[in-house]
């Protein structure tokens, strides 16, 4: 099954609707004459009904299969760990069903620290975040949004806003273009996330502690939204009306594409598909898929692990050599907790691992302490991170 | 290069899992090992992802080939067992070409993805009309709606498929559903 196969599939399709070019037709005929088998293949496409096929597909449970796959994927990782870590890893899986790979480089001590089960003291567990947000309408009214709620709201310009519960909400415009100064604001608190579809069909996933402002109906010439915090965009194609995301001083110019913007500290724009141009008023850089632009002093572009960047949207924490402070900031936003550090913080303490965002806080801390040797204590909504003593 | 489409692990899985299962189901001709075979193929894929790259054709190629090989292994075992039991001579007509199965899975997988996106009312009628083979009158009667509503929804479903399916696939699709 080489790449040729996919080309022949295309020819065959075109042949069936008489869409082959002269040259393709010749090559397709030649292929058909090559073997009797090839002609039989074409005949097969004409006779059978598709009902059984689609019934089989409809019977599959892809979500459950993905959960199984994710679990097995983690079990799989364990095999590649060194032997003494493996023993602990197996123990950890038995408890939390999660495996992690740890990379710990402590101050002045390059040798690997022994990984011991932590002295985590949990007085009370904390539940994970969920789909929730507050919508501020153009007249200042506020509407609370969460799973399972469903209502239709009238907005200026005859626009209906339909809250579809766990699927977020959708803006439906009566006309294609409207007054872009009539805007709504979506406020997503700590421990929240929310998704919405804008009037042009663009989909946006908004992460915790973030704010998105957007016109109820976009104007004729451009589509501009304003973001604080983090969001993932799937922009609907509309060559006549460029899509822009404003994040402080940074402007991201888009045609039709998928990208993530993380602006909790610096503005980090990560592109998955298409192309975007980032400018800060002085400088403009164009991104290719798989690249990330960081706006600090100037705009720096580098290759990144895309899965890591969009893990939040997939309901996962995924850490790849990330600094403990960054990790704890992300955890704090999702569990609505505050974090205190105790003891001597090593210069470099980087962790690698993954855990579902649907897990309780204690599970996440178990994974982190297993991976790092750091211990945690939880009191109310405050987590204390205790670094191991330097010997 | 500009149109490269990088999918996350989950997106990749969700997109290819159904059609790979369908492919294994066609080759094996039963349900028993289908899901295991596909789960294993994905596990092998994650380990090799860096060497395979982001090219969709390369990814598909790897996944389909891995599933095909696993299916053949299973069939070989089954054949060996059958031969042992019945003393039938071993059928040397080895692995058949699975290209038609592959095409079919690709087309069906694409149609299935569109079905998942259909509005509920539309999907119900599409299902009854095109999958269960009910006539327009029968659907109208059993859902207690007018014949013209059924016709409208059928057209809507078809339009949706036409707008989203690759033109090459739509031609094949039309062949399956001659009563469209």
Coordinates of C-alpha atoms in Angstrom, one line a residue:
Chain A
X1 CA 0.0 0.0 0.0
X2 CA 2.1 2.9 -1.2
X3 CA 1.1 6.4 -2.0
X4 CA 0.1 5.3 -5.5
X5 CA -2.9 3.6 -3.8
X6 CA -4.4 6.9 -2.8
X7 CA -3.9 8.3 -6.2
X8 CA -5.7 5.4 -7.8
X9 CA -8.6 5.9 -5.3
X10 CA -8.8 9.4 -6.7
X11 CA -8.8 8.3 -10.3
X12 CA -11.4 5.7 -9.6
X13 CA -13.6 8.3 -8.0
X14 CA -13.2 10.7 -10.9
X15 CA -13.8 7.8 -13.4
X16 CA -17.1 7.0 -11.8
X17 CA -18.3 10.6 -12.3
X18 CA -16.5 11.0 -15.7
X19 CA -14.1 13.6 -14.3
X20 CA -10.8 12.1 -15.5
X21 CA -8.6 14.3 -17.6
X22 CA -7.3 12.9 -20.9
X23 CA -3.9 12.0 -19.4
X24 CA -5.4 10.6 -16.2
X25 CA -7.8 8.5 -18.3
X26 CA -4.9 7.0 -20.2
X27 CA -3.0 6.1 -17.1
X28 CA -6.1 4.8 -15.4
X29 CA -6.8 2.6 -18.4
X30 CA -3.3 1.3 -18.4
X31 CA -3.6 0.5 -14.7
X32 CA -6.9 -1.4 -15.3
X33 CA -5.3 -3.4 -18.1
X34 CA -2.3 -4.3 -15.9
X35 CA -4.2 -7.0 -14.0
X36 CA -7.6 -8.6 -14.0
X37 CA -7.6 -7.9 -10.3
X38 CA -7.7 -4.1 -11.0
X39 CA -10.8 -4.4 -13.1
X40 CA -12.5 -6.5 -10.5
X41 CA -11.7 -3.8 -7.9
X42 CA -13.6 -1.2 -10.0
X43 CA -16.6 -3.5 -10.5
X44 CA -16.8 -4.1 -6.8
X45 CA -17.5 -0.4 -6.2
X46 CA -20.6 -0.6 -8.3
X47 CA -22.6 -3.4 -6.7
X48 CA -22.6 -3.4 -2.9
X49 CA -24.8 -1.4 -0.6
X50 CA -23.2 0.8 2.0
X51 CA -25.8 0.3 4.8
X52 CA -23.9 -2.5 6.6
X53 CA -20.7 -0.4 6.4
X54 CA -22.2 2.6 8.0
X55 CA -24.1 0.6 10.6
X56 CA -20.8 -1.0 11.6
X57 CA -19.2 2.5 11.9
X58 CA -22.1 3.9 13.9
X59 CA -21.7 1.0 16.3
X60 CA -18.2 2.0 17.3
X61 CA -17.5 3.9 20.5
X62 CA -14.5 6.1 19.6
X63 CA -14.5 8.0 22.9
X64 CA -14.1 4.9 25.0
X65 CA -11.5 3.5 22.6
X66 CA -9.5 6.8 23.0
X67 CA -9.6 6.5 26.8
X68 CA -8.3 2.9 26.5
X69 CA -5.6 4.0 24.0
X70 CA -4.5 6.9 26.3
X71 CA -4.3 4.5 29.3
X72 CA -2.3 1.9 27.3
X73 CA -0.1 4.7 25.8
X74 CA 1.0 5.6 29.3
X75 CA 1.6 2.0 30.4
X76 CA 3.7 1.7 27.3
X77 CA 5.9 4.6 28.3
X78 CA 6.9 2.8 31.4
X79 CA 8.8 0.2 29.5
X80 CA 11.3 2.8 28.4
X81 CA 12.1 3.9 31.9
X82 CA 15.2 2.8 33.6
X83 CA 14.9 -0.3 35.7
X84 CA 14.8 1.1 39.3
X85 CA 12.4 3.8 38.2
X86 CA 10.2 1.2 36.6
X87 CA 9.6 -0.5 39.9
X88 CA 8.2 2.7 41.3
X89 CA 6.4 3.4 38.1
X90 CA 4.5 0.2 38.3
X91 CA 3.6 1.0 41.9
X92 CA 2.4 4.4 40.9
X93 CA 0.2 3.0 38.1
X94 CA -1.4 0.7 40.5
X95 CA -2.5 3.6 42.6
X96 CA -3.2 6.4 40.1
X97 CA -3.1 4.5 36.8
X98 CA -0.7 7.0 35.4
X99 CA 2.9 6.8 34.4
X100 CA 5.3 9.6 34.2
X101 CA 8.9 10.1 33.1
X102 CA 10.9 12.3 35.3
X103 CA 13.8 14.4 34.6
X104 CA 15.2 16.1 37.6
X105 CA 18.4 18.2 37.6
X106 CA 19.0 19.6 41.1
X107 CA 21.2 22.5 42.0
X108 CA 24.9 21.6 42.1
X109 CA 24.0 18.0 42.1
X110 CA 23.8 16.5 38.6
X111 CA 23.2 13.0 39.8
X112 CA 19.7 11.7 39.7
X113 CA 17.9 12.1 43.0
X114 CA 16.4 8.9 44.3
X115 CA 12.7 9.0 43.6
X116 CA 10.7 8.3 46.7
X117 CA 7.0 8.3 47.3
X118 CA 6.1 11.7 48.6
X119 CA 4.9 12.8 52.0
X120 CA 1.9 14.4 50.5
X121 CA -0.6 15.4 53.2
X122 CA -4.1 15.9 51.8
X123 CA -6.6 17.3 54.3
X124 CA -9.2 17.8 51.6
X125 CA -9.3 17.1 47.9
X126 CA -10.2 19.7 45.2
X127 CA -12.4 18.9 42.3
X128 CA -11.3 19.8 38.8
X129 CA -12.6 22.8 36.7
X130 CA -15.6 22.5 34.4
X131 CA -17.4 24.2 31.5
X132 CA -18.5 27.5 32.9
X133 CA -18.4 31.2 32.0
X134 CA -20.2 34.5 32.3
X135 CA -21.5 36.3 29.2
X136 CA -21.8 40.0 29.2
X137 CA -24.3 41.2 26.7
X138 CA -24.1 44.5 24.8
X139 CA -26.5 46.2 27.2
X140 CA -24.4 45.1 30.2
X141 CA -26.7 42.2 31.3
X142 CA -24.7 39.2 32.6
X143 CA -25.7 35.6 32.0
X144 CA -24.1 32.6 33.7
X145 CA -23.3 29.8 31.4
X146 CA -22.6 26.2 32.4
X147 CA -23.2 22.6 31.3
X148 CA -26.8 21.4 30.9
X149 CA -28.2 24.9 30.6
X150 CA -29.9 25.7 27.4
X151 CA -31.5 29.0 26.4
X152 CA -31.8 31.4 23.5
X153 CA -31.0 35.0 24.0
X154 CA -32.0 37.8 21.7
X155 CA -29.2 40.3 20.8
X156 CA -29.1 43.6 18.9
X157 CA -29.5 43.0 15.2
X158 CA -31.9 40.1 15.6
X159 CA -29.1 37.6 16.5
X160 CA -30.0 34.5 18.4
X161 CA -27.5 33.1 20.9
X162 CA -28.1 29.5 21.6
X163 CA -26.4 28.0 24.6
X164 CA -26.0 24.3 23.8
X165 CA -24.9 23.2 27.2
X166 CA -21.7 21.2 27.1
X167 CA -21.1 22.1 23.5
X168 CA -20.9 25.8 24.4
X169 CA -22.9 28.3 22.4
X170 CA -23.4 29.5 18.8
X171 CA -24.1 32.9 17.4
X172 CA -26.5 33.0 14.5
X173 CA -26.6 36.2 12.5
X174 CA -29.6 37.2 10.5
X175 CA -27.4 39.0 8.0
X176 CA -23.8 38.3 7.0
X177 CA -22.4 41.6 8.2
X178 CA -23.6 43.9 11.0
X179 CA -22.5 46.6 13.4
X180 CA -19.1 45.5 14.8
X181 CA -19.4 47.9 17.7
X182 CA -22.1 45.8 19.3
X183 CA -20.0 43.4 21.2
X184 CA -20.3 40.6 23.8
X185 CA -17.7 39.6 26.4
X186 CA -17.1 36.0 27.6
X187 CA -15.5 35.8 31.0
X188 CA -14.1 32.4 31.9
X189 CA -13.2 32.2 35.6
X190 CA -10.5 30.1 37.3
X191 CA -11.5 26.4 37.2
X192 CA -13.4 27.0 34.0
X193 CA -13.3 26.6 30.2
X194 CA -15.8 27.3 27.5
X195 CA -16.3 27.0 23.8
X196 CA -18.3 29.1 21.4
X197 CA -19.0 29.5 17.7
X198 CA -18.9 33.1 16.4
X199 CA -21.4 34.5 13.8
X200 CA -19.0 33.7 10.9
X201 CA -18.6 30.0 12.0
X202 CA -15.2 30.5 13.7
X203 CA -14.8 28.2 16.7
X204 CA -13.1 29.4 19.8
X205 CA -12.1 27.4 22.9
X206 CA -11.4 29.7 25.8
X207 CA -9.3 28.5 28.8
X208 CA -9.5 29.3 32.5
X209 CA -9.0 32.9 33.7
X210 CA -9.5 34.4 30.3
X211 CA -11.6 36.9 28.5
X212 CA -12.8 37.2 24.9
X213 CA -14.5 40.2 23.5
X214 CA -16.1 39.9 20.0
X215 CA -18.8 41.5 17.9
X216 CA -22.2 39.8 17.9
X217 CA -22.1 40.1 14.1
X218 CA -18.8 40.9 12.4
X219 CA -18.5 44.0 10.2
X220 CA -18.2 44.1 6.5
X221 CA -14.4 44.6 6.2
X222 CA -12.8 42.7 9.0
X223 CA -13.3 40.4 11.9
X224 CA -11.6 41.5 15.1
X225 CA -11.7 39.9 18.6
X226 CA -9.8 40.9 21.7
X227 CA -8.3 38.3 24.0
X228 CA -6.8 38.1 27.5
X229 CA -5.5 34.8 28.8
X230 CA -5.6 31.7 26.5
X231 CA -7.8 30.5 23.6
X232 CA -7.6 28.1 20.7
X233 CA -9.1 29.3 17.4
X234 CA -10.4 27.5 14.4
X235 CA -11.0 30.4 12.0
X236 CA -13.6 30.1 9.3
X237 CA -12.3 31.0 5.8
X238 CA -13.4 34.3 4.5
X239 CA -10.7 35.9 2.3
X240 CA -12.6 39.2 2.0
X241 CA -12.7 39.7 5.7
X242 CA -9.4 39.1 7.5
X243 CA -9.6 37.7 11.1
X244 CA -7.6 39.5 13.8
X245 CA -6.9 38.7 17.4
X246 CA -5.8 41.6 19.5
X247 CA -3.8 40.7 22.6
X248 CA -2.5 43.8 24.3
X249 CA 0.1 45.3 21.8
X250 CA 0.2 42.2 19.7
X251 CA -2.0 41.7 16.7
X252 CA -2.4 38.3 15.0
X253 CA -3.6 38.5 11.4
X254 CA -5.3 35.4 10.0
X255 CA -7.0 34.1 6.9
X256 CA -8.3 30.6 7.7
X257 CA -6.4 28.5 10.2
X258 CA -6.1 26.8 13.5
X259 CA -3.9 28.3 16.2
X260 CA -3.5 28.7 20.0
X261 CA -2.9 32.0 21.8
X262 CA -1.5 31.9 25.3
X263 CA -1.2 35.3 26.8
X264 CA -1.2 34.7 30.6
X265 CA 2.4 36.1 30.7
X266 CA 4.0 36.8 27.4
X267 CA 1.9 36.4 24.2
X268 CA 2.7 33.0 22.8
X269 CA 1.0 32.2 19.4
X270 CA 1.3 28.6 18.2
X271 CA 0.2 27.6 14.7
X272 CA -1.3 24.2 13.7
X273 CA -2.5 24.8 10.2
X274 CA -2.5 27.6 7.6
X275 CA -0.6 30.7 8.3
X276 CA -0.8 33.8 10.5
X277 CA 1.2 37.0 10.8
X278 CA 2.1 38.4 14.2
X279 CA 2.9 42.1 14.6
X280 CA 3.6 44.3 17.6
X281 CA 3.5 47.6 15.8
X282 CA 7.2 47.5 15.0
X283 CA 7.8 44.1 13.6
X284 CA 5.9 41.4 11.7
X285 CA 6.6 37.7 11.6
X286 CA 4.8 35.0 9.6
X287 CA 4.4 31.6 11.3
X288 CA 4.5 28.1 9.6
X289 CA 2.6 25.1 11.1
X290 CA 4.4 23.7 14.1
X291 CA 6.0 27.1 15.0
X292 CA 5.4 29.3 18.0
X293 CA 6.0 33.1 18.2
X294 CA 6.7 34.7 21.6
X295 CA 6.3 38.4 21.9
X296 CA 8.7 39.8 24.4
X297 CA 11.2 42.4 23.2
X298 CA 10.6 41.8 19.6
X299 CA 9.0 38.5 18.3
X300 CA 10.9 35.3 18.6
X301 CA 9.9 32.2 16.5
X302 CA 10.8 28.6 17.3
X303 CA 9.6 25.1 16.7
X304 CA 7.5 23.6 19.5
X305 CA 5.6 20.5 20.6
X306 CA 2.1 21.3 19.4
X307 CA 0.5 18.6 21.4
X308 CA 1.9 20.2 24.6
X309 CA 0.4 23.6 23.6
X310 CA -3.1 22.4 22.9
X311 CA -3.4 19.7 25.6
X312 CA -5.7 21.9 27.7
X313 CA -8.3 21.9 24.9
X314 CA -8.0 18.1 24.8
X315 CA -8.7 17.9 28.5
X316 CA -5.2 17.0 29.5
X317 CA -2.3 18.3 31.4
X318 CA 0.8 17.4 29.3
X319 CA 4.2 18.4 30.5
X320 CA 7.4 18.1 28.5
X321 CA 10.4 19.3 30.3
X322 CA 8.4 22.1 31.8
X323 CA 9.5 24.2 34.8
X324 CA 7.7 23.4 38.0
X325 CA 6.5 27.0 38.5
X326 CA 4.9 27.1 35.0
X327 CA 3.2 23.7 35.8
X328 CA 1.9 24.9 39.1
X329 CA 0.5 28.1 37.5
X330 CA -1.5 26.0 35.1
X331 CA -2.7 23.7 37.8
X332 CA -3.7 26.7 40.0
X333 CA -5.8 28.1 37.2
X334 CA -7.7 24.9 36.7
X335 CA -8.3 24.0 40.3
X336 CA -8.7 27.5 41.6
X337 CA -6.0 27.2 44.2
X338 CA -3.1 29.3 45.4
X339 CA 0.4 28.0 45.5
X340 CA 3.1 28.6 48.1
X341 CA 6.7 27.4 47.8
X342 CA 8.8 26.2 50.7
X343 CA 12.5 25.3 51.0
X344 CA 15.3 25.9 48.5
X345 CA 14.0 25.8 45.0
X346 CA 16.5 24.1 42.7
X347 CA 17.7 26.1 39.7
X348 CA 16.3 23.6 37.3
X349 CA 13.4 21.3 38.1
X350 CA 11.8 20.1 34.9
X351 CA 9.0 17.6 34.7
X352 CA 7.5 15.4 32.0
X353 CA 4.2 13.6 32.3
X354 CA 0.5 13.7 31.6
X355 CA -2.7 13.5 33.5
X356 CA -6.4 14.1 32.7
X357 CA -7.9 17.5 33.6
X358 CA -10.9 15.6 34.8
X359 CA -8.8 14.2 37.7
X360 CA -9.1 15.5 41.3
X361 CA -6.2 17.7 42.5
X362 CA -4.7 14.9 44.6
X363 CA -4.1 12.7 41.5
X364 CA -2.3 15.5 39.8
X365 CA -0.1 16.2 42.8
X366 CA 0.6 12.4 43.1
X367 CA 1.9 12.4 39.5
X368 CA 4.0 15.6 40.1
X369 CA 5.5 14.4 43.3
X370 CA 6.3 11.0 41.9
X371 CA 8.0 12.7 39.0
X372 CA 10.0 15.2 40.9
X373 CA 10.6 14.2 44.5
X374 CA 8.9 17.4 45.6
X375 CA 6.2 17.0 48.2
X376 CA 2.9 18.8 48.4
X377 CA 0.5 19.6 51.2
X378 CA -3.0 20.8 50.7
X379 CA -5.0 22.9 53.1
X380 CA -8.3 24.3 51.9
X381 CA -7.5 25.9 48.6
X382 CA -3.8 26.4 49.3
X383 CA -1.1 24.1 48.1
X384 CA 2.4 24.2 49.6
X385 CA 5.2 22.9 47.4
X386 CA 8.1 21.6 49.5
X387 CA 11.4 21.1 47.8
X388 CA 13.7 18.3 49.0
X389 CA 16.6 19.4 51.3
X390 CA 20.0 19.6 49.6
X391 CA 22.5 17.3 51.1
Chain B
X1 CA 4.1 22.9 3.1
X2 CA 1.6 25.8 3.7
X3 CA -1.3 23.4 3.8
X4 CA 0.3 21.0 6.2
X5 CA -2.3 19.9 8.7
X6 CA -0.9 18.9 12.1
X7 CA -3.4 16.9 14.1
X8 CA -3.2 16.4 17.8
X9 CA -2.9 12.8 19.0
X10 CA -6.6 12.7 19.9
X11 CA -7.7 14.3 16.6
X12 CA -5.6 11.7 14.8
X13 CA -7.1 8.9 16.7
X14 CA -10.7 10.1 16.3
X15 CA -10.3 10.6 12.6
X16 CA -8.6 7.3 11.8
X17 CA -9.9 4.9 14.4
X18 CA -13.3 4.3 12.8
X19 CA -12.0 3.7 9.3
X20 CA -9.2 1.5 10.5
X21 CA -11.7 -0.6 12.4
X22 CA -13.9 -0.8 9.3
X23 CA -10.9 -1.9 7.3
X24 CA -10.0 -4.6 9.8
X25 CA -13.6 -5.7 9.9
X26 CA -13.6 -6.1 6.2
X27 CA -10.3 -8.1 6.1
X28 CA -11.1 -10.3 9.1
X29 CA -14.8 -10.7 8.3
X30 CA -15.7 -10.7 11.9
X31 CA -15.8 -8.4 14.9
X32 CA -13.7 -10.3 17.4
X33 CA -10.2 -8.9 17.0
X34 CA -11.0 -5.6 15.2
X35 CA -10.6 -3.2 18.1
X36 CA -7.5 -4.9 19.5
X37 CA -5.7 -4.8 16.1
X38 CA -6.4 -1.1 15.7
X39 CA -5.5 -0.2 19.3
X40 CA -2.2 -2.0 18.8
X41 CA -1.5 -0.2 15.5
X42 CA -1.9 3.2 17.1
X43 CA 0.4 2.2 20.0
X44 CA 3.0 1.3 17.5
X45 CA 2.4 4.5 15.6
X46 CA 3.0 6.8 18.6
X47 CA 6.4 5.2 19.1
X48 CA 7.4 5.9 15.5
X49 CA 5.6 9.2 15.1
X50 CA 8.8 11.3 14.8
X51 CA 10.1 9.2 12.0
X52 CA 6.8 9.1 10.1
X53 CA 6.2 12.9 10.2
X54 CA 3.1 14.9 9.6
X55 CA 2.3 13.9 6.0
X56 CA -1.2 12.5 6.1
X57 CA -0.5 10.0 3.4
X58 CA 2.5 8.7 5.3
X59 CA 0.5 8.4 8.5
X60 CA -2.4 6.6 6.8
X61 CA 0.1 4.3 5.0
X62 CA 1.7 3.3 8.3
X63 CA -1.6 2.7 10.1
X64 CA -3.3 0.8 7.3
X65 CA -0.2 -1.3 6.7
X66 CA 0.2 -2.2 10.4
X67 CA -3.5 -3.1 10.6
X68 CA -3.3 -5.2 7.4
X69 CA -0.3 -7.1 8.7
X70 CA -1.9 -7.8 12.0
X71 CA -5.1 -9.0 10.3
X72 CA -3.1 -11.4 8.1
X73 CA -1.3 -12.8 11.1
X74 CA -4.6 -13.5 12.8
X75 CA -5.9 -15.2 9.7
X76 CA -2.8 -17.2 9.3
X77 CA -3.2 -18.5 12.8
X78 CA -6.9 -19.3 12.2
X79 CA -6.0 -21.2 9.0
X80 CA -3.3 -23.2 10.7
X81 CA -5.7 -24.2 13.5
X82 CA -8.4 -25.1 11.0
X83 CA -6.0 -27.2 9.0
X84 CA -4.9 -29.0 12.1
X85 CA -8.5 -29.8 13.1
X86 CA -9.9 -30.9 9.7
X87 CA -6.7 -32.0 8.0
X88 CA -7.7 -29.8 5.1
X89 CA -4.8 -29.0 2.8
X90 CA -3.3 -25.6 3.6
X91 CA -4.7 -23.0 1.3
X92 CA -1.6 -21.5 -0.4
X93 CA -3.5 -18.7 -2.0
X94 CA -1.8 -16.3 0.4
X95 CA -2.7 -12.7 1.2
X96 CA -5.1 -11.2 -1.3
X97 CA -4.8 -7.7 -2.4
X98 CA -6.7 -5.5 0.1
X99 CA -6.8 -2.4 -2.0
X100 CA -10.6 -2.5 -2.5
X101 CA -11.1 -2.8 1.2
X102 CA -8.8 0.2 1.8
X103 CA -10.8 2.3 -0.7
X104 CA -14.0 1.3 0.9
X105 CA -12.9 2.2 4.4
X106 CA -11.6 5.6 3.2
X107 CA -14.9 6.4 1.5
X108 CA -17.1 5.1 4.4
X109 CA -14.9 6.8 7.0
X110 CA -15.4 10.1 5.2
X111 CA -19.2 9.6 4.9
X112 CA -19.4 8.6 8.6
X113 CA -17.6 11.8 9.7
X114 CA -20.2 13.9 7.9
X115 CA -23.0 11.9 9.4
X116 CA -21.7 12.7 12.8
X117 CA -22.0 16.4 12.1
X118 CA -25.6 16.2 10.7
X119 CA -28.3 17.9 12.7
X120 CA -30.4 15.3 14.6
X121 CA -33.6 15.6 12.5
X122 CA -31.7 15.3 9.3
X123 CA -29.6 12.3 10.5
X124 CA -32.7 10.3 11.6
X125 CA -34.2 10.6 8.1
X126 CA -30.9 10.0 6.4
X127 CA -30.5 6.8 8.5
X128 CA -34.0 5.5 7.8
X129 CA -34.0 6.5 4.1
X130 CA -30.5 5.5 3.0
X131 CA -29.4 2.9 5.5
X132 CA -32.5 1.1 6.5
X133 CA -34.1 1.4 3.1
X134 CA -37.4 2.9 4.1
X135 CA -39.4 4.7 1.4
X136 CA -40.2 8.4 1.8
X137 CA -43.9 7.6 2.6
X138 CA -42.9 5.0 5.3
X139 CA -40.6 7.5 7.0
X140 CA -43.2 10.2 7.0
X141 CA -45.7 7.8 8.5
X142 CA -43.5 6.4 11.2
X143 CA -42.1 9.8 12.3
X144 CA -45.5 11.4 11.9
X145 CA -44.3 14.2 9.7
X146 CA -45.3 15.3 6.2
X147 CA -43.9 13.7 3.1
X148 CA -42.5 17.1 1.9
X149 CA -40.6 17.5 5.2
X150 CA -39.0 14.1 4.7
X151 CA -38.0 15.1 1.1
X152 CA -36.6 18.4 2.3
X153 CA -34.5 16.7 5.0
X154 CA -33.2 14.1 2.6
X155 CA -32.1 16.8 0.2
X156 CA -30.5 18.6 3.1
X157 CA -28.5 15.5 4.1
X158 CA -27.4 15.0 0.5
X159 CA -26.4 18.7 0.1
X160 CA -24.4 18.4 3.3
X161 CA -22.6 15.3 2.0
X162 CA -22.0 16.9 -1.4
X163 CA -20.5 20.0 0.2
X164 CA -18.2 18.2 2.6
X165 CA -17.1 15.1 0.8
X166 CA -14.2 15.1 -1.6
X167 CA -15.7 15.1 -5.2
X168 CA -13.9 11.8 -5.9
X169 CA -15.7 10.2 -2.9
X170 CA -19.0 11.7 -3.7
X171 CA -19.0 9.9 -7.1
X172 CA -18.5 6.6 -5.3
X173 CA -21.1 7.5 -2.7
X174 CA -23.7 8.2 -5.5
X175 CA -23.0 4.7 -6.8
X176 CA -23.8 3.2 -3.5
X177 CA -27.1 5.0 -3.2
X178 CA -28.6 4.8 -6.6
X179 CA -32.0 5.8 -5.4
X180 CA -30.8 9.3 -4.4

